GROMACS .gro file of C-alpha atoms in nm:
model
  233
    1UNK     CA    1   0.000   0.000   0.000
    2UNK     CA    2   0.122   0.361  -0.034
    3UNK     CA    3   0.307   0.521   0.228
    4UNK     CA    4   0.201   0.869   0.336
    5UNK     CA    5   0.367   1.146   0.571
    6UNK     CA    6   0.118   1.318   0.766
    7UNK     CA    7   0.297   1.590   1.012
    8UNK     CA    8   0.147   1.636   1.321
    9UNK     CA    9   0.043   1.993   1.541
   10UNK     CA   10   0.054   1.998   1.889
   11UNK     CA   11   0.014   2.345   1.961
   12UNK     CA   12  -0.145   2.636   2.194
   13UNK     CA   13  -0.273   2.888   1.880
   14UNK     CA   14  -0.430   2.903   1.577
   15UNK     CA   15  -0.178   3.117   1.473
   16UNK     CA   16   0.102   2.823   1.574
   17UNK     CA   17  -0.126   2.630   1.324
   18UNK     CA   18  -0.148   2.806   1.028
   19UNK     CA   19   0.238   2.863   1.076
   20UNK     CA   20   0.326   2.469   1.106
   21UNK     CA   21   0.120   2.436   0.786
   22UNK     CA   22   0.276   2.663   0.586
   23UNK     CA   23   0.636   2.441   0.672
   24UNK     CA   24   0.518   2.122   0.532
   25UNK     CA   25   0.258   2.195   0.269
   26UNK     CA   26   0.442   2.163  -0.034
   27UNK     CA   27   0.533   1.842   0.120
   28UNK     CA   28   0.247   1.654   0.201
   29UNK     CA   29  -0.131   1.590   0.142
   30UNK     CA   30  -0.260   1.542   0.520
   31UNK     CA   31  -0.169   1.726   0.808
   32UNK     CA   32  -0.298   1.584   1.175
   33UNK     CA   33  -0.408   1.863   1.444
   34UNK     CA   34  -0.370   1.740   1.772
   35UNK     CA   35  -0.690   1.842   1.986
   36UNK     CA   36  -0.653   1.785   2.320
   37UNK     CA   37  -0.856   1.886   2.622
   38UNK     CA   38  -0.664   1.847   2.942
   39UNK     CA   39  -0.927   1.591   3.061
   40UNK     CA   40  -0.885   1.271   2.859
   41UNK     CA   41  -0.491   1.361   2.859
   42UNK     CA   42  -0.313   1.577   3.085
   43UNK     CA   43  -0.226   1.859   2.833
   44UNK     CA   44  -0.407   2.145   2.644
   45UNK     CA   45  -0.365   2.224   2.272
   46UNK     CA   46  -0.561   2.477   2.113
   47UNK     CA   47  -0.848   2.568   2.057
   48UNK     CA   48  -0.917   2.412   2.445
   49UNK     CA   49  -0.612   2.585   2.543
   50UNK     CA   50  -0.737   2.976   2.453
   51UNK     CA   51  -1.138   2.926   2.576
   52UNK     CA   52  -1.247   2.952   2.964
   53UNK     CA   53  -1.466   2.701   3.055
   54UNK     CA   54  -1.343   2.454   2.807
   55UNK     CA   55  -1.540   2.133   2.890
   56UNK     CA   56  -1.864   2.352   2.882
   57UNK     CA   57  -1.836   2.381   2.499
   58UNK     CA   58  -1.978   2.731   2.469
   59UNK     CA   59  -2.048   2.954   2.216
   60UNK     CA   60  -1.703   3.125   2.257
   61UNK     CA   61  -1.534   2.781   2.183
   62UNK     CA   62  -1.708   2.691   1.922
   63UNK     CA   63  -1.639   3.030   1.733
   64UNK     CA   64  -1.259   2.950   1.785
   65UNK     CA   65  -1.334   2.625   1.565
   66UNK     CA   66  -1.509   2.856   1.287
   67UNK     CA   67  -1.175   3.070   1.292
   68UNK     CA   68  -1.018   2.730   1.143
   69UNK     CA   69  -1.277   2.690   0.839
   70UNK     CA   70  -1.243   3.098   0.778
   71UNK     CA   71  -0.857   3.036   0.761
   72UNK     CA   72  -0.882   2.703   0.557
   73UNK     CA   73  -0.763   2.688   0.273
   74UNK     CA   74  -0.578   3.009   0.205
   75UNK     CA   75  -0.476   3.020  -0.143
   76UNK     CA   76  -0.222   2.823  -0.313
   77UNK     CA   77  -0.288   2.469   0.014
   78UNK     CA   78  -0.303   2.176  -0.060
   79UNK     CA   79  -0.299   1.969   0.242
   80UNK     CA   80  -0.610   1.850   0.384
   81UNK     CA   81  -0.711   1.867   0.761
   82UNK     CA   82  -0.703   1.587   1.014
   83UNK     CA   83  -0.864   1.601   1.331
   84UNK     CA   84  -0.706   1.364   1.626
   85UNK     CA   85  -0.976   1.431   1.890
   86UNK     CA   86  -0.798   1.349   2.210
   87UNK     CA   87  -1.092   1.423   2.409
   88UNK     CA   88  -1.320   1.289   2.686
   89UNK     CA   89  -1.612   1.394   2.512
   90UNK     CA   90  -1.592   1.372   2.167
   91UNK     CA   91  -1.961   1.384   2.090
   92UNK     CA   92  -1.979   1.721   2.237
   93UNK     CA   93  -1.790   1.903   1.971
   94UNK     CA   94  -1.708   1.640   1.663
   95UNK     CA   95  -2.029   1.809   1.460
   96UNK     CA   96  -1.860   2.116   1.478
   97UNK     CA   97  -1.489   1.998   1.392
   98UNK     CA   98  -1.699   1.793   1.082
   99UNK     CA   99  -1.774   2.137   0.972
  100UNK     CA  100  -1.337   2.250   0.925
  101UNK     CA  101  -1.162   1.946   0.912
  102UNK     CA  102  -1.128   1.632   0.616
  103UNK     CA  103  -1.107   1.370   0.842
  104UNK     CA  104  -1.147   1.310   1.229
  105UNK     CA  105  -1.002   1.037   1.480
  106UNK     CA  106  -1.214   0.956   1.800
  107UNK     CA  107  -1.014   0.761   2.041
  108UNK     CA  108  -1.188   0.453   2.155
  109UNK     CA  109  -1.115   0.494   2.512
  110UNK     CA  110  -1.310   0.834   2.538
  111UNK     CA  111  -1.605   0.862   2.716
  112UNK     CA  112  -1.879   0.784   2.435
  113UNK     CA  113  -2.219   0.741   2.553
  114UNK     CA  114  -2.333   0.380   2.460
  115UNK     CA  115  -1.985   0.294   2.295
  116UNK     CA  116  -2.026   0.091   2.023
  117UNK     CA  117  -2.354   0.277   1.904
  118UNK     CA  118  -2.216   0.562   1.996
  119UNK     CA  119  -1.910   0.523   1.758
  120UNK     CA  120  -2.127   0.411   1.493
  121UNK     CA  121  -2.331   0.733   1.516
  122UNK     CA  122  -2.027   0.948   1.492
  123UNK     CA  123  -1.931   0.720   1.184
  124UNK     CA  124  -2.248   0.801   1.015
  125UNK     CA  125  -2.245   1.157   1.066
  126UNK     CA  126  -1.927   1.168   0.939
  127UNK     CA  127  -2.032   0.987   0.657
  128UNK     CA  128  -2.292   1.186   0.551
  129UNK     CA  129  -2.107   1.466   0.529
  130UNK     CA  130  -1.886   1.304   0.320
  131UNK     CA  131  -1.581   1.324   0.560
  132UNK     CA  132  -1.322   1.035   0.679
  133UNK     CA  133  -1.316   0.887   1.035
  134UNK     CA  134  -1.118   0.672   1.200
  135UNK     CA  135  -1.048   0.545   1.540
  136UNK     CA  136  -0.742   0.584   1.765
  137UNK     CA  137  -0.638   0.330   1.998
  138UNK     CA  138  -0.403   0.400   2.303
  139UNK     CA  139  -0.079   0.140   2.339
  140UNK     CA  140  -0.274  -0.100   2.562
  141UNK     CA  141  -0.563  -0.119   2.399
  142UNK     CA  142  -0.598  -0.450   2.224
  143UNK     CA  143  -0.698  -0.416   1.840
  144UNK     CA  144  -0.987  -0.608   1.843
  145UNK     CA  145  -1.207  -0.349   1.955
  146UNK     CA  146  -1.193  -0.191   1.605
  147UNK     CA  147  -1.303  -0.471   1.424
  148UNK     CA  148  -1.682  -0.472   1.449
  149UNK     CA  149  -1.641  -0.098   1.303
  150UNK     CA  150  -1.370  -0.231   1.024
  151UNK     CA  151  -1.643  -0.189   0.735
  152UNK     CA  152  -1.716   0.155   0.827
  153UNK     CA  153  -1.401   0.284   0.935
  154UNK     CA  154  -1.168   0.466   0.687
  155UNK     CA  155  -0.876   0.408   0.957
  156UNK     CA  156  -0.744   0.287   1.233
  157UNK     CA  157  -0.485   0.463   1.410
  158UNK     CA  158  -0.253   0.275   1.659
  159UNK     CA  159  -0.068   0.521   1.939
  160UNK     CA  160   0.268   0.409   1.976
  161UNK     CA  161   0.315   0.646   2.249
  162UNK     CA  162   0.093   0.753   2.549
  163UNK     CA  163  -0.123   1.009   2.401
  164UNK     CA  164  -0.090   1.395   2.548
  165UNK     CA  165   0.277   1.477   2.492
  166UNK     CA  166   0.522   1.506   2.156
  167UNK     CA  167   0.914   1.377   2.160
  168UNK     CA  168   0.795   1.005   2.367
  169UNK     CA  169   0.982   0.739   2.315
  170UNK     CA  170   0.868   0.509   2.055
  171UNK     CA  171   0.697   0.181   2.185
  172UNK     CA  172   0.832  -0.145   1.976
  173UNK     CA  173   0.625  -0.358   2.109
  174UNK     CA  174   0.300  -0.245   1.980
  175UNK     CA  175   0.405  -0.318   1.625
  176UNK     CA  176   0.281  -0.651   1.697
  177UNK     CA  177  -0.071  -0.550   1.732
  178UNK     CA  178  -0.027  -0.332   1.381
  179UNK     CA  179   0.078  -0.662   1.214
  180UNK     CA  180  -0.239  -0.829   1.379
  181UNK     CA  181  -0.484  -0.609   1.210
  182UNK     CA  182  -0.276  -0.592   0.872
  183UNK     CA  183  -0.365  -0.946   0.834
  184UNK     CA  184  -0.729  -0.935   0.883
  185UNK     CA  185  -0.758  -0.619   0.715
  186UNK     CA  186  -0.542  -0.586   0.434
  187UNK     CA  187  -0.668  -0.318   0.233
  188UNK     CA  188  -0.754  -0.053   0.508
  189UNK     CA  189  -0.536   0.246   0.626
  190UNK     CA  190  -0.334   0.162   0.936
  191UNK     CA  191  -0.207   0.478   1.083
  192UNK     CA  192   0.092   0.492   1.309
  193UNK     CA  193   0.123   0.819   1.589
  194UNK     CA  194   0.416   0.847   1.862
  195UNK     CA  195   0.809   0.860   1.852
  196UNK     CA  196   0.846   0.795   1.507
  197UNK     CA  197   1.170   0.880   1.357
  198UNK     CA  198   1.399   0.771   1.089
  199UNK     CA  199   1.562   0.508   1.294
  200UNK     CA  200   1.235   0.311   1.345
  201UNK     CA  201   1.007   0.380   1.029
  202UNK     CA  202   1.156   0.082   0.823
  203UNK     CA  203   1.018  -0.152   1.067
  204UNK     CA  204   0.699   0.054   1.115
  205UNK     CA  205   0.601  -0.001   0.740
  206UNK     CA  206   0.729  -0.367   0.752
  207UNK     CA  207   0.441  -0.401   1.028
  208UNK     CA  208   0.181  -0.314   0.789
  209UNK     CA  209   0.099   0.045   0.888
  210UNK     CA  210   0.072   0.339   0.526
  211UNK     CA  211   0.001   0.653   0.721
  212UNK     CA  212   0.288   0.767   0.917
  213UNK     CA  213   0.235   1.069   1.176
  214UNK     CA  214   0.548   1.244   1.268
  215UNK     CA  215   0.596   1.581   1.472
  216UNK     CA  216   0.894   1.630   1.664
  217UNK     CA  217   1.125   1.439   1.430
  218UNK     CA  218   0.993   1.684   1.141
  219UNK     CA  219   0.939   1.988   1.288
  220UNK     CA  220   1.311   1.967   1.498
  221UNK     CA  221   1.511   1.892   1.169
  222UNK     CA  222   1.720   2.123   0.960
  223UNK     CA  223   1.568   2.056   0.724
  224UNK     CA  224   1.165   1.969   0.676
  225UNK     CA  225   1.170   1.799   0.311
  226UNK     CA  226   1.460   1.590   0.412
  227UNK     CA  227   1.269   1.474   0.707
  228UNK     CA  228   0.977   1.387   0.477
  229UNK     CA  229   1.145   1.194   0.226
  230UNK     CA  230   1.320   1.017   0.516
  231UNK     CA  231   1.064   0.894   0.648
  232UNK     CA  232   0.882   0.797   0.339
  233UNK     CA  233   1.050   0.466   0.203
   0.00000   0.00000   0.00000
C-alpha cells in the first residue's frame, strides 16, 4: 500500500497552526491537528487551550473552531485537515470539527455514551457529510475493539506512544498488534502516531501500517523535506 507522511500539530494557537502548515505543505497531502482537552490527557492544545470554561463547549469555543474553516484553505494549500480528537467527550464538539476538518479520529477509550452505538453514530455523521473517520487506539488497547467498526471505518490509528505529549519514546512492542490487524484487514489504512523517527520507520512499514504521523522528528530537523522523504521509504 502507499506510504504517506502526515505531520502532526501539537500546539497552543491558531496562529502556531497556520504557521506549522505553511512548513510542510508543499510536502504533504494530510496534516494531523492534535486536539486535546486536558481531561482525557493531561495537556491542552488549542483551541481548548485559549477558551475559559473549556469542557462547557460554549459559544465562545465553538467560534474558535469557525476561525479554522475561515482560515482554511488560504490560497495556493493543498494539504487536507485531520482532526485527532484526544478528548473525553468527543460527541460534544465532533459536529462542529466535521464542519473545518477532512477527516477526524475519535479515540476509543473516550467517554462515548453507549460505545459501540455511539461510535457508529459518529461514523455516520461523518459519513454523511462526506468526511473520513477513523479510530485511535491508546498502546494498551488491544486491536480487536476496532473490528466490528472495520467496514465503516476509513482508519485505524494505533498510538505508539501515550497520548498527550510530543518527543515520547517510541513503543516497539505495539508493532505486533499493527501486524495483527494488517492481516485481517489488508486493504484498510493503518495509521501509526508516537516517537516515530527515521531510525524506526523501516520496521513501522514492515508491520503493515501506510500513514505515518510524525511531529517532533519533522518539525526539529534542519531541514523539513529531508525529514519527509526520510521517512517515506
Amino acid at each position: 500500500m502507499k506510504v504517506e507522511i502526515i505531520p502532526t500539530i501539537l500546539v497552543n494557537t491558531l496562529d502556531e497552526i497556520e504557521e506549522k502548515i505553511k512548513l510542510v505543505d508543499r510536502y504533504v497531502n494530510w496534516v494531523q491537528l492534535d486536539v486535546m482537552d486536558g481531561v482525557f490527557v493531561n495537556n491542552e492544545t488549542w483551541p481548548h487551550s485559549v477558551v475559559p470554561g473549556k469542557a462547557e463547549k460554549g459559544v465562545r469555543y465553538f467560534k474558535e473552531i469557525q476561525r479554522l474553516k475561515k482560515s482554511n484553505p488560504p490560497a495556493g494549500r493543498k494539504a487536507k485537515i485531520e482532526v485527532h480528537l484526544m478528548v473525553e467527550k468527543p460527541e460534544e464538539e465532533f459536529e462542529e470539527w466535521l464542519e473545518v476538518a477532512d477527516r477526524i479520529i475519535i479515540h476509543f477509550e473516550s467517554k462515548i455514551t453507549n460505545r459501540e452505538l455511539g461510535i457508529r453514530d459518529l461514523i455516520k455523521k461523518a459519513h454523511q457529510k462526506k468526511k473520513g473517520i477513523g479510530l485511535a487506539l491508546n498502546p494498551e488497547t488491544h486491536y480487536a475493539v476496532a473490528t466490528p467498526f472495520l467496514k465503516e471505518l476509513d482508519l485505524v490509528l494505533f498510538m505508539t506512544v501515550q497520548p498527550g505529549w510530543g518527543g515520547q519514546e517510541f513503543k516497539e512492542w505495539t508493532l505486533t498488534k499493527i501486524e495483527a490487524l494488517r492481516k485481517i484487514w489488508p486493504k484498510g489504512d493503518i495509521e501509526v502516531d508516537g516517537g516515530v523517527n527515521n531510525e524506526n520507520i523501516e520496521k513501522i512499514i514492515k508491520s503493515g501500517a501506510n500513514l505515518i504521523c510524525a511531529g517532533t522528528y519533522i518539525y526539529r530537523s534542519k531541514g523539513i523535506e529531508k525529514a519527509i522523504k526520510s521517512l517515506n521509504i
